[in-house]
Amino acid sequence: VAARQGMETPLTAVAEAFEELARGMEADSGELRLAPFSDTCALVSVLFSSLGMAFRFAEMEYVTKVNDLIGAGKSYRTLSDILDKDIQNDCVKKQGSHSRNLRRVRLGLGLIKALFEQFLATEGSLYDAATTAYGQVCAPFHSWAIRKAVGAGMYTLPTREQLIVRLNETDFSVQKEMRRYIDASSPIIEYIDNLFLSRNISLDW
Ligand code: 1PZ
């Protein structure tokens, strides 16, 4: 197993990338640049393959939004730049806008964080952890049809043990790496929420 041999696992790569992004944000006096942010978010999709085929749909949905932000990185320097531009053009919540896609990607990051928190806090099944995480983070903003489809897909998730094996982790290393992601992604998630809130845009969508 990679973790035992000291090689980098997918989870380590993701955790390290978010730590690096959080450090970059501090170095840039609290500004988050769009290009490194989008590249880091793109890395997360390596985790999807360990969740199984049913979540390919979620992967495509997430990757489409991240790719839009990667494209926007050619014209905009920071996350605030895209939000300010969309406010000017009155299209923050319009489907397909960069700001809306940013909000969606943030939900994806928050979903993984909540899933890892559930995974660490309980001994229960991955089904339970994912169902709770989805209910907390994404379900409030998803239509009935999407919630039904996700609910059905949950039954195809692997077991805890299968997930650990597919991630090339051990019982011990998976806890450490999930904790690292939780800690490193928290300031990023909080920063994104504040971008909206500080411009009087509520987060109920
Ligand atoms: C970490 C994995 C946890 C267990 C699995 C939970 C599965 C969640 C499945 C989410 C399915 C998303 C279905 C599509 C929703 C779209 O309607 C909305 C709105 O899109 P828009 O109208 O703006 O075009 N899209 C979203 O809310 C994006 C949410 C992204 C969540 C992706 C999951 C990221 C998880 C990464 C897993 C490694």
PDB file of C-alpha atoms and ligand atoms in Angstrom:
ATOM      1  CA  VAL A   1       0.000   0.000   0.000  1.00  0.00           C
ATOM      2  CA  ALA A   2       1.272   3.440  -0.967  1.00  0.00           C
ATOM      3  CA  ALA A   3       0.751   4.923   2.506  1.00  0.00           C
ATOM      4  CA  ARG A   4       2.812   2.137   4.050  1.00  0.00           C
ATOM      5  CA  GLN A   5       5.599   2.626   1.536  1.00  0.00           C
ATOM      6  CA  GLY A   6       5.687   6.368   2.112  1.00  0.00           C
ATOM      7  CA  MET A   7       4.444   7.195  -1.387  1.00  0.00           C
ATOM      8  CA  GLU A   8       2.003   9.990  -2.018  1.00  0.00           C
ATOM      9  CA  THR A   9      -1.650   8.895  -2.030  1.00  0.00           C
ATOM     10  CA  PRO A  10      -4.484  10.779  -3.787  1.00  0.00           C
ATOM     11  CA  LEU A  11      -5.723  12.005  -0.416  1.00  0.00           C
ATOM     12  CA  THR A  12      -2.270  13.308   0.545  1.00  0.00           C
ATOM     13  CA  ALA A  13      -1.995  15.126  -2.786  1.00  0.00           C
ATOM     14  CA  VAL A  14      -5.360  16.822  -2.223  1.00  0.00           C
ATOM     15  CA  ALA A  15      -4.591  17.710   1.408  1.00  0.00           C
ATOM     16  CA  GLU A  16      -1.189  19.132   0.463  1.00  0.00           C
ATOM     17  CA  ALA A  17      -2.655  21.180  -2.375  1.00  0.00           C
ATOM     18  CA  PHE A  18      -5.198  22.786  -0.043  1.00  0.00           C
ATOM     19  CA  GLU A  19      -2.527  23.500   2.566  1.00  0.00           C
ATOM     20  CA  GLU A  20      -0.462  25.177  -0.138  1.00  0.00           C
ATOM     21  CA  LEU A  21      -3.472  27.185  -1.314  1.00  0.00           C
ATOM     22  CA  ALA A  22      -4.222  28.339   2.247  1.00  0.00           C
ATOM     23  CA  ARG A  23      -0.567  29.375   2.680  1.00  0.00           C
ATOM     24  CA  GLY A  24      -0.693  31.286  -0.615  1.00  0.00           C
ATOM     25  CA  MET A  25      -3.803  33.104   0.556  1.00  0.00           C
ATOM     26  CA  GLU A  26      -2.011  34.206   3.727  1.00  0.00           C
ATOM     27  CA  ALA A  27       1.052  35.293   1.740  1.00  0.00           C
ATOM     28  CA  ASP A  28      -1.195  37.332  -0.589  1.00  0.00           C
ATOM     29  CA  SER A  29      -2.572  39.199   2.446  1.00  0.00           C
ATOM     30  CA  GLY A  30      -5.817  37.288   2.451  1.00  0.00           C
ATOM     31  CA  GLU A  31      -6.562  37.372  -1.261  1.00  0.00           C
ATOM     32  CA  LEU A  32      -7.396  34.188  -3.129  1.00  0.00           C
ATOM     33  CA  ARG A  33      -6.155  33.937  -6.700  1.00  0.00           C
ATOM     34  CA  LEU A  34      -8.442  32.235  -9.157  1.00  0.00           C
ATOM     35  CA  ALA A  35      -5.936  30.129 -11.130  1.00  0.00           C
ATOM     36  CA  PRO A  36      -4.343  28.238  -8.201  1.00  0.00           C
ATOM     37  CA  PHE A  37      -7.768  27.899  -6.571  1.00  0.00           C
ATOM     38  CA  SER A  38      -9.298  26.264  -9.670  1.00  0.00           C
ATOM     39  CA  ASP A  39      -6.301  23.980 -10.178  1.00  0.00           C
ATOM     40  CA  THR A  40      -6.548  22.803  -6.581  1.00  0.00           C
ATOM     41  CA  CYS A  41     -10.290  22.178  -6.905  1.00  0.00           C
ATOM     42  CA  ALA A  42      -9.631  20.140 -10.057  1.00  0.00           C
ATOM     43  CA  LEU A  43      -7.414  17.740  -8.079  1.00  0.00           C
ATOM     44  CA  VAL A  44     -10.372  16.712  -5.927  1.00  0.00           C
ATOM     45  CA  SER A  45     -11.906  14.746  -8.775  1.00  0.00           C
ATOM     46  CA  VAL A  46      -9.352  11.954  -8.211  1.00  0.00           C
ATOM     47  CA  LEU A  47     -11.424  11.056  -5.143  1.00  0.00           C
ATOM     48  CA  PHE A  48     -14.514  10.330  -7.215  1.00  0.00           C
ATOM     49  CA  SER A  49     -13.240   7.145  -8.734  1.00  0.00           C
ATOM     50  CA  SER A  50     -13.061   5.622  -5.255  1.00  0.00           C
ATOM     51  CA  LEU A  51     -16.764   6.299  -4.669  1.00  0.00           C
ATOM     52  CA  GLY A  52     -17.958   4.180  -7.595  1.00  0.00           C
ATOM     53  CA  MET A  53     -19.754   4.535 -10.923  1.00  0.00           C
ATOM     54  CA  ALA A  54     -22.954   6.023  -9.522  1.00  0.00           C
ATOM     55  CA  PHE A  55     -21.095   9.177  -8.655  1.00  0.00           C
ATOM     56  CA  ARG A  56     -19.770   9.731 -12.159  1.00  0.00           C
ATOM     57  CA  PHE A  57     -22.707  12.082 -12.610  1.00  0.00           C
ATOM     58  CA  ALA A  58     -21.662  14.107  -9.573  1.00  0.00           C
ATOM     59  CA  GLU A  59     -18.108  14.102 -10.913  1.00  0.00           C
ATOM     60  CA  MET A  60     -19.157  15.440 -14.322  1.00  0.00           C
ATOM     61  CA  GLU A  61     -21.272  18.091 -12.633  1.00  0.00           C
ATOM     62  CA  TYR A  62     -18.394  19.175 -10.410  1.00  0.00           C
ATOM     63  CA  VAL A  63     -15.724  19.030 -13.123  1.00  0.00           C
ATOM     64  CA  THR A  64     -17.820  21.155 -15.526  1.00  0.00           C
ATOM     65  CA  LYS A  65     -18.009  23.909 -12.935  1.00  0.00           C
ATOM     66  CA  VAL A  66     -14.331  23.707 -12.059  1.00  0.00           C
ATOM     67  CA  ASN A  67     -13.424  23.862 -15.754  1.00  0.00           C
ATOM     68  CA  ASP A  68     -15.487  27.022 -16.136  1.00  0.00           C
ATOM     69  CA  LEU A  69     -13.450  28.591 -13.320  1.00  0.00           C
ATOM     70  CA  ILE A  70     -10.197  27.387 -14.885  1.00  0.00           C
ATOM     71  CA  GLY A  71     -11.238  29.151 -18.096  1.00  0.00           C
ATOM     72  CA  ALA A  72     -12.168  32.304 -16.171  1.00  0.00           C
ATOM     73  CA  GLY A  73      -8.666  32.269 -14.671  1.00  0.00           C
ATOM     74  CA  LYS A  74      -7.377  33.559 -18.006  1.00  0.00           C
ATOM     75  CA  SER A  75      -9.338  36.804 -17.637  1.00  0.00           C
ATOM     76  CA  TYR A  76      -9.720  37.267 -13.889  1.00  0.00           C
ATOM     77  CA  ARG A  77      -6.989  37.404 -11.270  1.00  0.00           C
ATOM     78  CA  THR A  78      -8.875  36.724  -8.052  1.00  0.00           C
ATOM     79  CA  LEU A  79     -12.137  35.224  -6.826  1.00  0.00           C
ATOM     80  CA  SER A  80     -13.369  38.688  -5.830  1.00  0.00           C
ATOM     81  CA  ASP A  81     -12.809  39.889  -9.392  1.00  0.00           C
ATOM     82  CA  ILE A  82     -15.316  37.427 -10.841  1.00  0.00           C
ATOM     83  CA  LEU A  83     -17.881  38.206  -8.172  1.00  0.00           C
ATOM     84  CA  ASP A  84     -17.555  41.966  -8.644  1.00  0.00           C
ATOM     85  CA  LYS A  85     -17.880  41.618 -12.419  1.00  0.00           C
ATOM     86  CA  ASP A  86     -21.004  39.453 -12.107  1.00  0.00           C
ATOM     87  CA  ILE A  87     -22.529  41.917  -9.622  1.00  0.00           C
ATOM     88  CA  GLN A  88     -21.981  44.685 -12.206  1.00  0.00           C
ATOM     89  CA  ASN A  89     -23.687  42.564 -14.852  1.00  0.00           C
ATOM     90  CA  ASP A  90     -26.412  41.432 -12.451  1.00  0.00           C
ATOM     91  CA  CYS A  91     -25.784  37.727 -13.110  1.00  0.00           C
ATOM     92  CA  VAL A  92     -24.369  36.390  -9.819  1.00  0.00           C
ATOM     93  CA  LYS A  93     -27.093  33.738  -9.453  1.00  0.00           C
ATOM     94  CA  LYS A  94     -27.680  33.194 -13.167  1.00  0.00           C
ATOM     95  CA  GLN A  95     -27.129  29.589 -14.240  1.00  0.00           C
ATOM     96  CA  GLY A  96     -23.683  29.153 -15.759  1.00  0.00           C
ATOM     97  CA  SER A  97     -22.223  32.396 -14.384  1.00  0.00           C
ATOM     98  CA  HIS A  98     -18.748  32.187 -12.856  1.00  0.00           C
ATOM     99  CA  SER A  99     -20.076  33.331  -9.485  1.00  0.00           C
ATOM    100  CA  ARG A 100     -22.766  30.671  -9.467  1.00  0.00           C
ATOM    101  CA  ASN A 101     -20.255  28.033 -10.470  1.00  0.00           C
ATOM    102  CA  LEU A 102     -17.992  29.248  -7.675  1.00  0.00           C
ATOM    103  CA  ARG A 103     -20.854  28.797  -5.236  1.00  0.00           C
ATOM    104  CA  ARG A 104     -21.416  25.239  -6.577  1.00  0.00           C
ATOM    105  CA  VAL A 105     -17.739  24.296  -6.347  1.00  0.00           C
ATOM    106  CA  ARG A 106     -17.715  25.620  -2.798  1.00  0.00           C
ATOM    107  CA  LEU A 107     -20.623  23.260  -2.040  1.00  0.00           C
ATOM    108  CA  GLY A 108     -18.536  20.391  -3.409  1.00  0.00           C
ATOM    109  CA  LEU A 109     -15.586  21.318  -1.176  1.00  0.00           C
ATOM    110  CA  GLY A 110     -17.935  21.622   1.786  1.00  0.00           C
ATOM    111  CA  LEU A 111     -19.507  18.263   0.992  1.00  0.00           C
ATOM    112  CA  ILE A 112     -16.151  16.493   1.104  1.00  0.00           C
ATOM    113  CA  LYS A 113     -15.245  18.273   4.322  1.00  0.00           C
ATOM    114  CA  ALA A 114     -18.541  17.230   5.924  1.00  0.00           C
ATOM    115  CA  LEU A 115     -18.117  13.669   4.652  1.00  0.00           C
ATOM    116  CA  PHE A 116     -14.654  13.422   6.189  1.00  0.00           C
ATOM    117  CA  GLU A 117     -15.913  14.909   9.460  1.00  0.00           C
ATOM    118  CA  GLN A 118     -18.672  12.304   9.590  1.00  0.00           C
ATOM    119  CA  PHE A 119     -16.236   9.564   8.672  1.00  0.00           C
ATOM    120  CA  LEU A 120     -13.929  10.544  11.550  1.00  0.00           C
ATOM    121  CA  ALA A 121     -16.643  11.233  14.113  1.00  0.00           C
ATOM    122  CA  THR A 122     -18.517   7.948  13.777  1.00  0.00           C
ATOM    123  CA  GLU A 123     -17.812   4.271  13.268  1.00  0.00           C
ATOM    124  CA  GLY A 124     -20.916   4.013  11.102  1.00  0.00           C
ATOM    125  CA  SER A 125     -21.139   3.095   7.433  1.00  0.00           C
ATOM    126  CA  LEU A 126     -19.982   5.281   4.560  1.00  0.00           C
ATOM    127  CA  TYR A 127     -23.644   5.334   3.548  1.00  0.00           C
ATOM    128  CA  ASP A 128     -24.554   7.017   6.850  1.00  0.00           C
ATOM    129  CA  ALA A 129     -21.625   9.430   6.689  1.00  0.00           C
ATOM    130  CA  ALA A 130     -22.363  10.459   3.091  1.00  0.00           C
ATOM    131  CA  THR A 131     -26.107  10.746   3.678  1.00  0.00           C
ATOM    132  CA  THR A 132     -25.581  13.020   6.678  1.00  0.00           C
ATOM    133  CA  ALA A 133     -22.960  15.124   4.861  1.00  0.00           C
ATOM    134  CA  TYR A 134     -25.121  15.514   1.760  1.00  0.00           C
ATOM    135  CA  GLY A 135     -28.145  16.409   3.894  1.00  0.00           C
ATOM    136  CA  GLN A 136     -26.174  19.104   5.688  1.00  0.00           C
ATOM    137  CA  VAL A 137     -24.322  20.705   2.801  1.00  0.00           C
ATOM    138  CA  CYS A 138     -26.034  20.170  -0.553  1.00  0.00           C
ATOM    139  CA  ALA A 139     -29.573  18.832  -0.129  1.00  0.00           C
ATOM    140  CA  PRO A 140     -31.020  22.189   1.010  1.00  0.00           C
ATOM    141  CA  PHE A 141     -30.086  23.652  -2.396  1.00  0.00           C
ATOM    142  CA  HIS A 142     -31.010  20.717  -4.628  1.00  0.00           C
ATOM    143  CA  SER A 143     -34.293  19.931  -6.332  1.00  0.00           C
ATOM    144  CA  TRP A 144     -36.418  16.961  -5.283  1.00  0.00           C
ATOM    145  CA  ALA A 145     -35.375  15.002  -8.390  1.00  0.00           C
ATOM    146  CA  ILE A 146     -31.660  15.467  -7.682  1.00  0.00           C
ATOM    147  CA  ARG A 147     -32.099  14.547  -4.000  1.00  0.00           C
ATOM    148  CA  LYS A 148     -33.916  11.347  -5.033  1.00  0.00           C
ATOM    149  CA  ALA A 149     -31.183  10.396  -7.511  1.00  0.00           C
ATOM    150  CA  VAL A 150     -28.432  11.065  -4.985  1.00  0.00           C
ATOM    151  CA  GLY A 151     -30.339   9.070  -2.345  1.00  0.00           C
ATOM    152  CA  ALA A 152     -30.495   6.086  -4.701  1.00  0.00           C
ATOM    153  CA  GLY A 153     -26.821   6.432  -5.611  1.00  0.00           C
ATOM    154  CA  MET A 154     -25.865   6.322  -1.928  1.00  0.00           C
ATOM    155  CA  TYR A 155     -26.752   2.617  -1.800  1.00  0.00           C
ATOM    156  CA  THR A 156     -23.927   1.893  -4.247  1.00  0.00           C
ATOM    157  CA  LEU A 157     -21.201   3.506  -2.136  1.00  0.00           C
ATOM    158  CA  PRO A 158     -18.380   1.194  -1.032  1.00  0.00           C
ATOM    159  CA  THR A 159     -17.901   0.201   2.599  1.00  0.00           C
ATOM    160  CA  ARG A 160     -15.532   2.134   4.864  1.00  0.00           C
ATOM    161  CA  GLU A 161     -12.916  -0.569   4.446  1.00  0.00           C
ATOM    162  CA  GLN A 162     -13.267  -0.635   0.651  1.00  0.00           C
ATOM    163  CA  LEU A 163     -12.889   3.142   0.502  1.00  0.00           C
ATOM    164  CA  ILE A 164      -9.696   3.026   2.570  1.00  0.00           C
ATOM    165  CA  VAL A 165      -8.222   0.358   0.262  1.00  0.00           C
ATOM    166  CA  ARG A 166      -9.244   2.225  -2.909  1.00  0.00           C
ATOM    167  CA  LEU A 167      -7.627   5.399  -1.568  1.00  0.00           C
ATOM    168  CA  ASN A 168      -4.412   3.446  -0.925  1.00  0.00           C
ATOM    169  CA  GLU A 169      -4.597   4.388   2.743  1.00  0.00           C
ATOM    170  CA  THR A 170      -4.534   2.480   6.018  1.00  0.00           C
ATOM    171  CA  ASP A 171      -6.954   2.796   8.924  1.00  0.00           C
ATOM    172  CA  PHE A 172      -4.458   5.103  10.550  1.00  0.00           C
ATOM    173  CA  SER A 173      -3.263   7.181   7.577  1.00  0.00           C
ATOM    174  CA  VAL A 174      -6.776   7.872   6.282  1.00  0.00           C
ATOM    175  CA  GLN A 175      -7.660   9.638   9.535  1.00  0.00           C
ATOM    176  CA  LYS A 176      -4.583  11.822   9.390  1.00  0.00           C
ATOM    177  CA  GLU A 177      -5.112  12.799   5.749  1.00  0.00           C
ATOM    178  CA  MET A 178      -8.826  13.496   6.127  1.00  0.00           C
ATOM    179  CA  ARG A 179      -8.049  15.687   9.140  1.00  0.00           C
ATOM    180  CA  ARG A 180      -5.475  17.584   7.057  1.00  0.00           C
ATOM    181  CA  TYR A 181      -8.042  18.247   4.303  1.00  0.00           C
ATOM    182  CA  ILE A 182     -10.627  19.382   6.866  1.00  0.00           C
ATOM    183  CA  ASP A 183      -8.178  21.839   8.441  1.00  0.00           C
ATOM    184  CA  ALA A 184      -6.756  23.193   5.174  1.00  0.00           C
ATOM    185  CA  SER A 185     -10.061  23.562   3.328  1.00  0.00           C
ATOM    186  CA  SER A 186     -11.855  25.318   6.218  1.00  0.00           C
ATOM    187  CA  PRO A 187     -10.282  28.776   5.751  1.00  0.00           C
ATOM    188  CA  ILE A 188     -10.819  28.516   1.970  1.00  0.00           C
ATOM    189  CA  ILE A 189     -14.497  27.625   2.361  1.00  0.00           C
ATOM    190  CA  GLU A 190     -14.987  30.359   4.939  1.00  0.00           C
ATOM    191  CA  TYR A 191     -13.260  32.860   2.658  1.00  0.00           C
ATOM    192  CA  ILE A 192     -15.593  32.035  -0.255  1.00  0.00           C
ATOM    193  CA  ASP A 193     -18.697  32.351   1.932  1.00  0.00           C
ATOM    194  CA  ASN A 194     -17.457  35.726   3.122  1.00  0.00           C
ATOM    195  CA  LEU A 195     -16.936  36.954  -0.433  1.00  0.00           C
ATOM    196  CA  PHE A 196     -20.682  36.618  -0.944  1.00  0.00           C
ATOM    197  CA  LEU A 197     -21.805  37.701   2.541  1.00  0.00           C
ATOM    198  CA  SER A 198     -19.614  40.819   2.565  1.00  0.00           C
ATOM    199  CA  ARG A 199     -21.400  41.922  -0.614  1.00  0.00           C
ATOM    200  CA  ASN A 200     -24.794  41.340   0.974  1.00  0.00           C
ATOM    201  CA  ILE A 201     -25.455  38.185  -1.032  1.00  0.00           C
ATOM    202  CA  SER A 202     -27.073  35.551   1.166  1.00  0.00           C
ATOM    203  CA  LEU A 203     -26.132  31.893   0.863  1.00  0.00           C
ATOM    204  CA  ASP A 204     -29.617  30.408   0.593  1.00  0.00           C
ATOM    205  CA  TRP A 205     -29.204  29.228  -3.022  1.00  0.00           C
TER     206      TRP A 205
HETATM  207  C1  1PZ B   1     -17.896  13.513  -1.152  1.00  0.00           C
HETATM  208  C2  1PZ B   1     -18.896  12.620  -1.718  1.00  0.00           C
HETATM  209  C3  1PZ B   1     -20.054  12.434  -0.817  1.00  0.00           C
HETATM  210  C4  1PZ B   1     -20.983  11.363  -1.190  1.00  0.00           C
HETATM  211  C5  1PZ B   1     -21.675  11.548  -2.413  1.00  0.00           C
HETATM  212  C6  1PZ B   1     -22.564  12.721  -2.463  1.00  0.00           C
HETATM  213  C7  1PZ B   1     -22.986  12.913  -3.856  1.00  0.00           C
HETATM  214  C8  1PZ B   1     -23.423  14.284  -4.153  1.00  0.00           C
HETATM  215  C9  1PZ B   1     -23.954  14.345  -5.502  1.00  0.00           C
HETATM  216  C10 1PZ B   1     -24.210  15.716  -5.973  1.00  0.00           C
HETATM  217  C11 1PZ B   1     -24.924  15.647  -7.253  1.00  0.00           C
HETATM  218  C12 1PZ B   1     -25.046  16.995  -7.886  1.00  0.00           C
HETATM  219  C13 1PZ B   1     -26.179  16.966  -8.809  1.00  0.00           C
HETATM  220  C14 1PZ B   1     -26.378  18.221  -9.543  1.00  0.00           C
HETATM  221  C15 1PZ B   1     -26.747  19.312  -8.918  1.00  0.00           C
HETATM  222  C16 1PZ B   1     -27.017  20.577  -9.672  1.00  0.00           C
HETATM  223  O1  1PZ B   1     -28.390  20.727  -9.800  1.00  0.00           O
HETATM  224  C17 1PZ B   1     -26.456  21.747  -8.899  1.00  0.00           C
HETATM  225  C18 1PZ B   1     -26.848  23.076  -9.489  1.00  0.00           C
HETATM  226  O2  1PZ B   1     -26.192  23.329 -10.657  1.00  0.00           O
HETATM  227  P1  1PZ B   1     -26.544  24.643 -11.532  1.00  0.00           P
HETATM  228  O3  1PZ B   1     -28.030  24.816 -11.553  1.00  0.00           O
HETATM  229  O4  1PZ B   1     -25.891  25.845 -10.886  1.00  0.00           O
HETATM  230  O5  1PZ B   1     -25.980  24.389 -12.906  1.00  0.00           O
HETATM  231  N1  1PZ B   1     -25.018  21.587  -8.822  1.00  0.00           N
HETATM  232  C19 1PZ B   1     -24.377  21.580  -7.658  1.00  0.00           C
HETATM  233  O6  1PZ B   1     -24.942  21.810  -6.614  1.00  0.00           O
HETATM  234  C20 1PZ B   1     -22.919  21.268  -7.672  1.00  0.00           C
HETATM  235  C21 1PZ B   1     -22.587  20.414  -6.488  1.00  0.00           C
HETATM  236  C22 1PZ B   1     -21.303  19.741  -6.671  1.00  0.00           C
HETATM  237  C23 1PZ B   1     -21.191  18.600  -5.736  1.00  0.00           C
HETATM  238  C24 1PZ B   1     -20.330  17.612  -6.346  1.00  0.00           C
HETATM  239  C25 1PZ B   1     -19.829  16.656  -5.402  1.00  0.00           C
HETATM  240  C26 1PZ B   1     -18.424  16.899  -5.087  1.00  0.00           C
HETATM  241  C27 1PZ B   1     -17.974  15.744  -4.320  1.00  0.00           C
HETATM  242  C28 1PZ B   1     -16.595  15.364  -4.588  1.00  0.00           C
HETATM  243  C29 1PZ B   1     -16.436  13.935  -4.259  1.00  0.00           C
HETATM  244  C30 1PZ B   1     -15.070  13.469  -4.309  1.00  0.00           C
END
